[in-house]
Amino acid sequence: MRNLVIGAVLVGLIVLAALISFLWTPFDPTQVDAALRLQGPSGAHWLGTDRFGRDLVSQLMVGARTTLYVGVVAVGVAAVIGTPLGVFAAAGPRWLGEIVLRANDIMLAFPALLLAIMFGAAFGASTLTAMVAIGIATVPSFARLARGSALQVLNTEYVLAARSAGRTGLAISVRHVLPNIAGLIIVQCSVSFGIAVLAEAALSYLGLGTQPPTPSWGRMLQESQELLAVQPRLLIVPGVAIALAVLGFTLLGDGLRDRFDPRLEGHRAQG
Amino acid sequence: MLKVDGLCVAAGELPLVSDVSFTVGSGERVGLIGESGSGKSLTASAVFGLLPDDVTAAGSVRLDGVAEDLVGASENLLSRLRGSRLAMVFQEPMTALNPSMRVVDQVAEARLIHRTAGDRAAAHRDALRLLEQVRLRDVAELGNAYPHQLSGGQRQRVLLAIALANDPDVLICDEPTTALDVTVQAQLLDLIVKGVKERDASLLFITHDLAVVATVCERVLVMYGGRIVESGLVAEVLTSPKHRYTKGLLDASDLESVDERGRLHAIAGAVPAAGQFPSGCVFRNRCPRADDRCRVQPPWFGEPTAGHACWHPVGGDE
């Protein structure tokens, strides 16, 4: 319960910052002003400015949008492809399930970063390529989870009862399996969200993700890396933001898992 | 209505049900009794074509009005019969309902699958009416509940409502009252008999409880070791059993009589694991009366609907 609250608060702050940034930011996050470069925190610039004189708070706020955008798309791609694939692997013919599983293993063995670099090389580095690459690299974890939990559901008596009432194949998967594994999938989404945020930061840091001038937490790190010794603030601020975002989504996922995981069923009140 | 002939169920080489034959007439209520592991539930699953992947059935299962044999019939045909002409009530009310669906929707689904209701609204109305028929109280409120909010007895009523939703010709109940306490059990049995009578449906009632068979059924089949060892009218089989196993079961359930040491009667030994049954008469390793003759599988004595498979029937050649 504590995990859930802390996670929800952290995630809520990020969402709030991103939403407010559409209406208002203290300064234009992309406005370069040589006179204001490398200023420390002050009344006007709460967290100071970077080497180009851009306001750090404004950049963080707009960067939160990128972070959420990336997370939603990457996790969306992974969940929308991975979940049906996993359910299909469980409910479909055995040989087809085997093929899905083996393909899954190959994907798991393939480094996600390499995939992202390949995508960047093939389609040009952009936030979208990075997101899709992260999403595709996350598909196996969803497929695996969906298959495992779908197998469990398919062995329950209510699925047998549904079959004995005349339900067949696809309808059982849609009406009986999916709703009963949805909880676990949501948990997986939250955990994957944190991983996707981190991956986007890493890719942007490498120049493979979000391109200038769009603010991104990963790129804030990259642009300031030579100043680590003189102005550590410039790295600490986006670093802490990334860490809190990952922590928030992971805690939220953990908290949700405590509520949804069937293995913890005994801890919940049973009517 | 339902005619099972020479039904054999096997897991690979291992026979689980051997040469089971019986008929259930139109509107007739037949009990299938036996200990756990005697093949009762497998027989029901075989009729439904719902055996596990690695278990196969042979023989014949016929349903009136269906040209094909149900054993080996296409999944397509079977799924059309299941829930419409054939219906099943399961043993475990706690697990046989989808935990993430409101119960009224689960009843309505039964009407929608076979397109017996016009539309969703009609199916919903039908579902509420069916839930009222099985005397679920506060249908308006409890219908919108999720299964975990209902008691075991209430859930079993919902399962019965689902089974009766499309006025089946044959209802199979697989130990539907085993998980319930005695008073709830009696109410549910009444509902089952009432539901079946109203629809003039046939009932195959699987149980290990002789008292339940006596209240619900007209005819009874006694199963042991994957075979039917005795059958007949309930009144006759339960008062003057022929097969030594039936006799053993009845003695064991008679709480008035004790042996010379003051202990309740019991059948010696335990049901062997599948595949460990003796050759010849399946009961001979636990039978007090077994001799060399029992090494040979006894034939069926008497009528197909009333007889037994025992070399030394009670009151026979002693």
GROMACS .gro file of C-alpha atoms in nm, chain A residues 160-268:
model
  109
  160LEU     CA    1  -1.417  -2.554  -1.887
  161ALA     CA    2  -1.765  -2.439  -1.786
  162ALA     CA    3  -1.765  -2.184  -2.067
  163ARG     CA    4  -1.667  -2.456  -2.314
  164SER     CA    5  -1.936  -2.684  -2.179
  165ALA     CA    6  -2.181  -2.400  -2.243
  166GLY     CA    7  -2.078  -2.396  -2.607
  167ARG     CA    8  -1.816  -2.120  -2.614
  168THR     CA    9  -1.521  -2.181  -2.843
  169GLY     CA   10  -1.167  -2.065  -2.914
  170LEU     CA   11  -1.140  -1.694  -2.972
  171ALA     CA   12  -1.449  -1.600  -2.770
  172ILE     CA   13  -1.304  -1.774  -2.464
  173SER     CA   14  -0.978  -1.582  -2.503
  174VAL     CA   15  -1.154  -1.249  -2.539
  175ARG     CA   16  -1.433  -1.288  -2.284
  176HIS     CA   17  -1.274  -1.507  -2.020
  177VAL     CA   18  -0.895  -1.499  -2.049
  178LEU     CA   19  -0.821  -1.132  -2.122
  179PRO     CA   20  -1.031  -0.979  -1.841
  180ASN     CA   21  -0.874  -1.215  -1.592
  181ILE     CA   22  -0.515  -1.139  -1.685
  182ALA     CA   23  -0.573  -0.765  -1.733
  183GLY     CA   24  -0.459  -0.688  -1.378
  184LEU     CA   25  -0.121  -0.848  -1.431
  185ILE     CA   26  -0.079  -0.679  -1.768
  186ILE     CA   27  -0.146  -0.339  -1.611
  187VAL     CA   28   0.122  -0.410  -1.351
  188GLN     CA   29   0.363  -0.506  -1.626
  189CYS     CA   30   0.279  -0.182  -1.810
  190SER     CA   31   0.375   0.024  -1.509
  191VAL     CA   32   0.704  -0.157  -1.455
  192SER     CA   33   0.787  -0.143  -1.828
  193PHE     CA   34   0.706   0.228  -1.826
  194GLY     CA   35   0.996   0.289  -1.589
  195ILE     CA   36   1.229   0.082  -1.804
  196ALA     CA   37   1.116   0.266  -2.118
  197VAL     CA   38   1.181   0.604  -1.955
  198LEU     CA   39   1.532   0.493  -1.868
  199ALA     CA   40   1.590   0.354  -2.219
  200GLU     CA   41   1.475   0.677  -2.379
  201ALA     CA   42   1.711   0.876  -2.160
  202ALA     CA   43   1.995   0.643  -2.254
  203LEU     CA   44   1.917   0.664  -2.625
  204SER     CA   45   1.881   1.042  -2.618
  205TYR     CA   46   2.207   1.061  -2.428
  206LEU     CA   47   2.366   0.865  -2.713
  207GLY     CA   48   2.204   1.094  -2.967
  208LEU     CA   49   1.972   0.820  -3.095
  209GLY     CA   50   1.656   0.943  -2.934
  210THR     CA   51   1.496   1.282  -2.902
  211GLN     CA   52   1.661   1.538  -3.128
  212PRO     CA   53   1.725   1.906  -3.050
  213PRO     CA   54   1.557   2.137  -2.986
  214THR     CA   55   1.287   1.921  -2.821
  215PRO     CA   56   1.376   1.904  -2.452
  216SER     CA   57   1.434   1.558  -2.312
  217TRP     CA   58   1.584   1.455  -1.981
  218GLY     CA   59   1.831   1.225  -2.152
  219ARG     CA   60   1.950   1.501  -2.380
  220MET     CA   61   1.985   1.745  -2.092
  221LEU     CA   62   2.237   1.501  -1.948
  222GLN     CA   63   2.420   1.467  -2.276
  223GLU     CA   64   2.445   1.840  -2.343
  224SER     CA   65   2.598   1.905  -2.004
  225GLN     CA   66   2.829   1.610  -1.966
  226GLU     CA   67   3.153   1.808  -2.018
  227LEU     CA   68   3.048   2.039  -1.737
  228LEU     CA   69   3.026   1.763  -1.480
  229ALA     CA   70   3.329   1.895  -1.290
  230VAL     CA   71   3.231   2.262  -1.295
  231GLN     CA   72   2.853   2.258  -1.288
  232PRO     CA   73   2.737   1.920  -1.147
  233ARG     CA   74   2.392   2.078  -1.092
  234LEU     CA   75   2.324   2.053  -1.466
  235LEU     CA   76   2.354   1.673  -1.450
  236ILE     CA   77   2.210   1.617  -1.107
  237VAL     CA   78   1.878   1.784  -1.195
  238PRO     CA   79   1.780   1.569  -1.496
  239GLY     CA   80   1.947   1.266  -1.334
  240VAL     CA   81   1.729   1.298  -1.027
  241ALA     CA   82   1.422   1.353  -1.247
  242ILE     CA   83   1.491   1.031  -1.439
  243ALA     CA   84   1.560   0.838  -1.120
  244LEU     CA   85   1.237   0.962  -0.959
  245ALA     CA   86   1.035   0.879  -1.269
  246VAL     CA   87   1.171   0.524  -1.285
  247LEU     CA   88   1.125   0.484  -0.910
  248GLY     CA   89   0.769   0.618  -0.934
  249PHE     CA   90   0.659   0.381  -1.208
  250THR     CA   91   0.833   0.083  -1.050
  251LEU     CA   92   0.675   0.147  -0.710
  252LEU     CA   93   0.338   0.200  -0.873
  253GLY     CA   94   0.383  -0.132  -1.053
  254ASP     CA   95   0.484  -0.306  -0.731
  255GLY     CA   96   0.189  -0.158  -0.547
  256LEU     CA   97  -0.051  -0.264  -0.820
  257ARG     CA   98   0.103  -0.611  -0.822
  258ASP     CA   99   0.030  -0.645  -0.453
  259ARG     CA  100  -0.332  -0.587  -0.537
  260PHE     CA  101  -0.359  -0.798  -0.853
  261ASP     CA  102  -0.114  -1.087  -0.839
  262PRO     CA  103  -0.304  -1.416  -0.799
  263ARG     CA  104  -0.013  -1.562  -0.602
  264LEU     CA  105  -0.089  -1.306  -0.332
  265GLU     CA  106  -0.458  -1.385  -0.349
  266GLY     CA  107  -0.462  -1.535  -0.002
  267HIS     CA  108  -0.370  -1.201   0.150
  268ARG     CA  109  -0.683  -1.039   0.018
   0.00000   0.00000   0.00000
